[in-house]
Amino acid sequence: MRDFSPLLTAQDIEDKVAALAERISTDYKDKDLVLVGVLKGAFIFLADLVRKLTIPVTIDFVWCSSYGQGEASSGNVDRIAGIRTDIAGKHVLIVEDILDTGITIRELLVYLESFTPESIKVCAFIDKYERRGIDVKADYAGHRVEKGFLVGYGLDYAEKYRHLPAIYELKT
Ligand code: IMP
Ligand code: MG
């Protein structure tokens, strides 16, 4: 059994999601906003976030994976499924569980930009910045950490622990 060290409680998470929702609701007031959740990891965060927004939005998903079974990104992003919404001329906010190297988001930005949206920004619940090799940033971040492998609240290790309501760092 691996050692779990608590990072954010369910209450911490709720407070941070509420703060993000308030900012997003203000920034996108009277704008046509499409949230694009990155599956699988973002499903819980996106579900919590939209219920705290005070503006109307539409929701779509892309399905990406770069990790396989391990703790280090493979460096290749598999996009298994794309968006179905017409985002041309609309404001897009990518909703991610965690931004790490930035490779996934960079790929997604190229993909989504090809549909000529009015704007694209990134909202990541966790901004893990130590391994960021490329120029990609989280316009909205719930919590910043330097490093560590995190699980819970959508984040998995080999498909386990996504269901945990709090976030833990997995110790080796
Ligand atoms: P990036 O492409 O390196 O930015 O990695 C982004 C993706 O890697 C995220 O969407 C997660 O699925 C996964 N990932 C990165 N760090 C972690 C972590 O600490 N725990 C679980 N998944 C992670
Ligand atoms: Mg993910």
mmCIF file of C-alpha atoms and ligand atoms in Angstrom:
data_model
loop_
_atom_site.group_PDB
_atom_site.id
_atom_site.type_symbol
_atom_site.label_atom_id
_atom_site.label_comp_id
_atom_site.label_asym_id
_atom_site.label_seq_id
_atom_site.Cartn_x
_atom_site.Cartn_y
_atom_site.Cartn_z
ATOM 1 C CA MET A 1 0.000 0.000 0.000
ATOM 2 C CA ARG A 2 1.425 3.363 -1.006
ATOM 3 C CA ASP A 3 1.611 6.171 1.474
ATOM 4 C CA PHE A 4 -0.882 9.018 0.981
ATOM 5 C CA SER A 5 -0.120 12.454 2.316
ATOM 6 C CA PRO A 6 -3.151 14.798 2.479
ATOM 7 C CA LEU A 7 -2.832 17.943 0.340
ATOM 8 C CA LEU A 8 -6.325 19.449 0.029
ATOM 9 C CA THR A 9 -9.444 18.487 1.987
ATOM 10 C CA ALA A 10 -12.862 18.351 0.389
ATOM 11 C CA GLN A 11 -13.599 21.700 2.065
ATOM 12 C CA ASP A 12 -10.386 23.267 0.700
ATOM 13 C CA ILE A 13 -11.386 22.075 -2.751
ATOM 14 C CA GLU A 14 -14.901 23.459 -2.450
ATOM 15 C CA ASP A 15 -13.565 26.879 -1.421
ATOM 16 C CA LYS A 16 -11.090 26.967 -4.304
ATOM 17 C CA VAL A 17 -13.701 25.898 -6.848
ATOM 18 C CA ALA A 18 -16.048 28.602 -5.562
ATOM 19 C CA ALA A 19 -13.332 31.257 -5.958
ATOM 20 C CA LEU A 20 -12.608 30.120 -9.520
ATOM 21 C CA ALA A 21 -16.308 30.083 -10.394
ATOM 22 C CA GLU A 22 -16.686 33.634 -9.139
ATOM 23 C CA ARG A 23 -13.785 34.885 -11.267
ATOM 24 C CA ILE A 24 -14.978 33.043 -14.364
ATOM 25 C CA SER A 25 -18.553 34.263 -13.900
ATOM 26 C CA THR A 26 -17.295 37.852 -13.752
ATOM 27 C CA ASP A 27 -14.823 37.571 -16.630
ATOM 28 C CA TYR A 28 -17.276 35.881 -19.025
ATOM 29 C CA LYS A 29 -20.413 37.786 -18.137
ATOM 30 C CA ASP A 30 -22.480 38.378 -21.312
ATOM 31 C CA LYS A 31 -20.102 36.236 -23.383
ATOM 32 C CA ASP A 32 -20.829 33.023 -25.227
ATOM 33 C CA LEU A 33 -18.745 30.582 -23.172
ATOM 34 C CA VAL A 34 -18.049 26.938 -24.001
ATOM 35 C CA LEU A 35 -16.323 24.866 -21.329
ATOM 36 C CA VAL A 36 -14.273 22.021 -22.772
ATOM 37 C CA GLY A 37 -13.478 19.401 -20.131
ATOM 38 C CA VAL A 38 -10.509 17.100 -20.634
ATOM 39 C CA LEU A 39 -11.488 13.507 -19.908
ATOM 40 C CA LYS A 40 -11.167 11.594 -17.884
ATOM 41 C CA GLY A 41 -9.525 13.603 -15.131
ATOM 42 C CA ALA A 42 -11.624 16.780 -15.287
ATOM 43 C CA PHE A 43 -15.042 15.213 -14.892
ATOM 44 C CA ILE A 44 -15.432 15.899 -11.164
ATOM 45 C CA PHE A 45 -13.908 19.382 -11.219
ATOM 46 C CA LEU A 46 -16.014 20.427 -14.215
ATOM 47 C CA ALA A 47 -19.178 19.112 -12.563
ATOM 48 C CA ASP A 48 -18.448 21.097 -9.390
ATOM 49 C CA LEU A 49 -17.361 24.214 -11.266
ATOM 50 C CA VAL A 50 -20.434 24.553 -13.496
ATOM 51 C CA ARG A 51 -22.766 24.277 -10.512
ATOM 52 C CA LYS A 52 -21.094 27.282 -8.932
ATOM 53 C CA LEU A 53 -21.107 29.519 -12.026
ATOM 54 C CA THR A 54 -23.677 32.300 -12.156
ATOM 55 C CA ILE A 55 -23.576 32.631 -15.958
ATOM 56 C CA PRO A 56 -24.972 30.313 -18.651
ATOM 57 C CA VAL A 57 -22.440 28.064 -20.395
ATOM 58 C CA THR A 58 -22.390 25.161 -22.793
ATOM 59 C CA ILE A 59 -20.287 22.099 -22.068
ATOM 60 C CA ASP A 60 -18.322 19.712 -24.216
ATOM 61 C CA PHE A 61 -15.496 17.255 -23.677
ATOM 62 C CA VAL A 62 -12.352 16.076 -25.348
ATOM 63 C CA TRP A 63 -10.742 12.827 -24.451
ATOM 64 C CA CYS A 64 -6.969 12.960 -24.040
ATOM 65 C CA SER A 65 -4.416 10.777 -22.433
ATOM 66 C CA SER A 66 -0.663 11.024 -22.171
ATOM 67 C CA TYR A 67 0.206 9.134 -19.015
ATOM 68 C CA GLY A 68 -0.504 5.481 -19.615
ATOM 69 C CA GLN A 69 -0.029 3.595 -16.388
ATOM 70 C CA GLY A 70 2.845 5.468 -14.798
ATOM 71 C CA GLU A 71 3.728 8.695 -13.047
ATOM 72 C CA ALA A 72 5.716 10.307 -15.857
ATOM 73 C CA SER A 73 4.064 11.737 -18.944
ATOM 74 C CA SER A 74 4.777 9.692 -22.048
ATOM 75 C CA GLY A 75 5.250 12.925 -23.975
ATOM 76 C CA ASN A 76 2.742 11.799 -26.586
ATOM 77 C CA VAL A 77 -0.842 12.912 -26.333
ATOM 78 C CA ASP A 78 -3.522 10.553 -27.582
ATOM 79 C CA ARG A 79 -6.664 12.453 -28.464
ATOM 80 C CA ILE A 80 -9.247 9.728 -28.580
ATOM 81 C CA ALA A 81 -12.300 11.892 -29.117
ATOM 82 C CA GLY A 82 -12.849 15.509 -30.162
ATOM 83 C CA ILE A 83 -15.464 18.176 -29.569
ATOM 84 C CA ARG A 84 -18.922 18.137 -31.119
ATOM 85 C CA THR A 85 -19.890 21.727 -30.371
ATOM 86 C CA ASP A 86 -19.440 24.458 -32.984
ATOM 87 C CA ILE A 87 -16.997 26.785 -31.194
ATOM 88 C CA ALA A 88 -16.339 29.180 -34.100
ATOM 89 C CA GLY A 89 -16.585 32.751 -32.795
ATOM 90 C CA LYS A 90 -17.189 31.594 -29.217
ATOM 91 C CA HIS A 91 -15.124 31.873 -26.054
ATOM 92 C CA VAL A 92 -13.569 28.565 -25.036
ATOM 93 C CA LEU A 93 -12.297 27.663 -21.588
ATOM 94 C CA ILE A 94 -10.400 24.376 -21.361
ATOM 95 C CA VAL A 95 -11.050 22.703 -18.006
ATOM 96 C CA GLU A 96 -8.264 20.384 -16.847
ATOM 97 C CA ASP A 97 -7.641 18.480 -13.630
ATOM 98 C CA ILE A 98 -3.910 19.250 -13.554
ATOM 99 C CA LEU A 99 -1.457 21.126 -15.747
ATOM 100 C CA ASP A 100 1.960 19.468 -15.556
ATOM 101 C CA THR A 101 4.449 19.581 -18.448
ATOM 102 C CA GLY A 102 1.899 21.451 -20.574
ATOM 103 C CA ILE A 103 2.131 19.005 -23.472
ATOM 104 C CA THR A 104 -1.545 18.030 -23.305
ATOM 105 C CA ILE A 105 -2.760 21.623 -23.252
ATOM 106 C CA ARG A 106 -0.442 22.676 -26.054
ATOM 107 C CA GLU A 107 -1.842 19.912 -28.260
ATOM 108 C CA LEU A 108 -5.374 20.856 -27.325
ATOM 109 C CA LEU A 109 -4.804 24.541 -28.038
ATOM 110 C CA VAL A 110 -3.621 23.710 -31.563
ATOM 111 C CA TYR A 111 -6.599 21.405 -32.089
ATOM 112 C CA LEU A 112 -9.207 23.849 -30.744
ATOM 113 C CA GLU A 113 -7.703 26.886 -32.488
ATOM 114 C CA SER A 114 -8.326 25.142 -35.817
ATOM 115 C CA PHE A 115 -12.064 25.738 -35.225
ATOM 116 C CA THR A 116 -11.486 29.530 -35.006
ATOM 117 C CA PRO A 117 -12.979 30.377 -31.599
ATOM 118 C CA GLU A 118 -13.006 34.023 -30.471
ATOM 119 C CA SER A 119 -10.702 33.195 -27.518
ATOM 120 C CA ILE A 120 -9.247 30.198 -25.705
ATOM 121 C CA LYS A 121 -8.115 30.118 -22.085
ATOM 122 C CA VAL A 122 -7.104 27.402 -19.667
ATOM 123 C CA CYS A 123 -8.532 26.574 -16.247
ATOM 124 C CA ALA A 124 -6.629 23.874 -14.352
ATOM 125 C CA PHE A 125 -7.603 22.868 -10.849
ATOM 126 C CA ILE A 126 -3.957 22.108 -10.038
ATOM 127 C CA ASP A 127 -1.062 23.991 -11.617
ATOM 128 C CA LYS A 128 2.034 21.817 -11.080
ATOM 129 C CA TYR A 129 4.816 23.940 -12.456
ATOM 130 C CA GLU A 130 8.223 22.323 -11.834
ATOM 131 C CA ARG A 131 8.260 20.250 -15.055
ATOM 132 C CA ARG A 132 6.689 22.871 -17.311
ATOM 133 C CA GLY A 133 9.031 22.780 -20.265
ATOM 134 C CA ILE A 134 6.937 24.834 -22.633
ATOM 135 C CA ASP A 135 5.241 28.172 -22.732
ATOM 136 C CA VAL A 136 1.740 27.185 -21.620
ATOM 137 C CA LYS A 137 0.035 28.745 -18.631
ATOM 138 C CA ALA A 138 -3.099 28.275 -16.568
ATOM 139 C CA ASP A 139 -5.172 31.456 -16.874
ATOM 140 C CA TYR A 140 -7.195 30.143 -13.935
ATOM 141 C CA ALA A 141 -5.667 27.791 -11.354
ATOM 142 C CA GLY A 142 -7.294 26.474 -8.198
ATOM 143 C CA HIS A 143 -4.059 25.568 -6.463
ATOM 144 C CA ARG A 144 -0.364 25.719 -7.361
ATOM 145 C CA VAL A 145 2.177 23.067 -6.371
ATOM 146 C CA GLU A 146 5.788 22.741 -7.404
ATOM 147 C CA LYS A 147 5.874 18.973 -7.842
ATOM 148 C CA GLY A 148 4.646 15.611 -6.581
ATOM 149 C CA PHE A 149 2.263 12.992 -7.897
ATOM 150 C CA LEU A 150 -1.289 13.724 -6.794
ATOM 151 C CA VAL A 151 -4.394 11.554 -6.678
ATOM 152 C CA GLY A 152 -8.063 12.057 -5.870
ATOM 153 C CA TYR A 153 -10.719 14.500 -7.104
ATOM 154 C CA GLY A 154 -10.475 13.067 -10.630
ATOM 155 C CA LEU A 155 -6.716 12.493 -10.569
ATOM 156 C CA ASP A 156 -5.669 8.889 -10.947
ATOM 157 C CA TYR A 157 -2.718 6.632 -10.558
ATOM 158 C CA ALA A 158 -3.149 3.806 -13.108
ATOM 159 C CA GLU A 159 -6.926 4.541 -13.118
ATOM 160 C CA LYS A 160 -7.252 4.249 -9.348
ATOM 161 C CA TYR A 161 -8.227 6.865 -6.736
ATOM 162 C CA ARG A 162 -10.159 9.235 -9.036
ATOM 163 C CA HIS A 163 -13.210 8.917 -6.794
ATOM 164 C CA LEU A 164 -11.558 10.235 -3.619
ATOM 165 C CA PRO A 165 -13.194 13.526 -2.528
ATOM 166 C CA ALA A 166 -9.890 14.982 -1.267
ATOM 167 C CA ILE A 167 -6.460 15.316 -2.918
ATOM 168 C CA TYR A 168 -3.411 13.429 -1.684
ATOM 169 C CA GLU A 169 0.216 13.273 -2.649
ATOM 170 C CA LEU A 170 1.362 9.746 -3.367
ATOM 171 C CA LYS A 171 4.609 9.007 -1.554
ATOM 172 C CA THR A 172 7.032 6.422 -2.894
HETATM 173 P P1 IMP B 1 0.859 17.331 -19.082
HETATM 174 O O1 IMP B 1 0.550 17.043 -20.515
HETATM 175 O O2 IMP B 1 2.232 16.872 -18.689
HETATM 176 O O3 IMP B 1 0.597 18.767 -18.677
HETATM 177 O O4 IMP B 1 -0.032 16.379 -18.219
HETATM 178 C C1 IMP B 1 -1.352 16.604 -18.039
HETATM 179 C C2 IMP B 1 -2.064 15.315 -17.710
HETATM 180 O O5 IMP B 1 -1.219 14.383 -17.030
HETATM 181 C C3 IMP B 1 -3.204 15.612 -16.768
HETATM 182 O O6 IMP B 1 -4.380 15.852 -17.466
HETATM 183 C C4 IMP B 1 -3.280 14.349 -15.948
HETATM 184 O O7 IMP B 1 -4.135 13.431 -16.590
HETATM 185 C C5 IMP B 1 -1.884 13.798 -15.936
HETATM 186 N N1 IMP B 1 -1.153 14.152 -14.686
HETATM 187 C C6 IMP B 1 -0.151 15.046 -14.546
HETATM 188 N N2 IMP B 1 0.259 15.122 -13.269
HETATM 189 C C7 IMP B 1 -0.510 14.256 -12.582
HETATM 190 C C8 IMP B 1 -0.581 13.897 -11.179
HETATM 191 O O8 IMP B 1 0.134 14.408 -10.299
HETATM 192 N N3 IMP B 1 -1.520 12.973 -10.857
HETATM 193 C C9 IMP B 1 -2.357 12.401 -11.771
HETATM 194 N N4 IMP B 1 -2.341 12.728 -13.083
HETATM 195 C C10 IMP B 1 -1.421 13.643 -13.477
HETATM 196 MG MG MG B 2 -6.150 14.787 -17.379
#
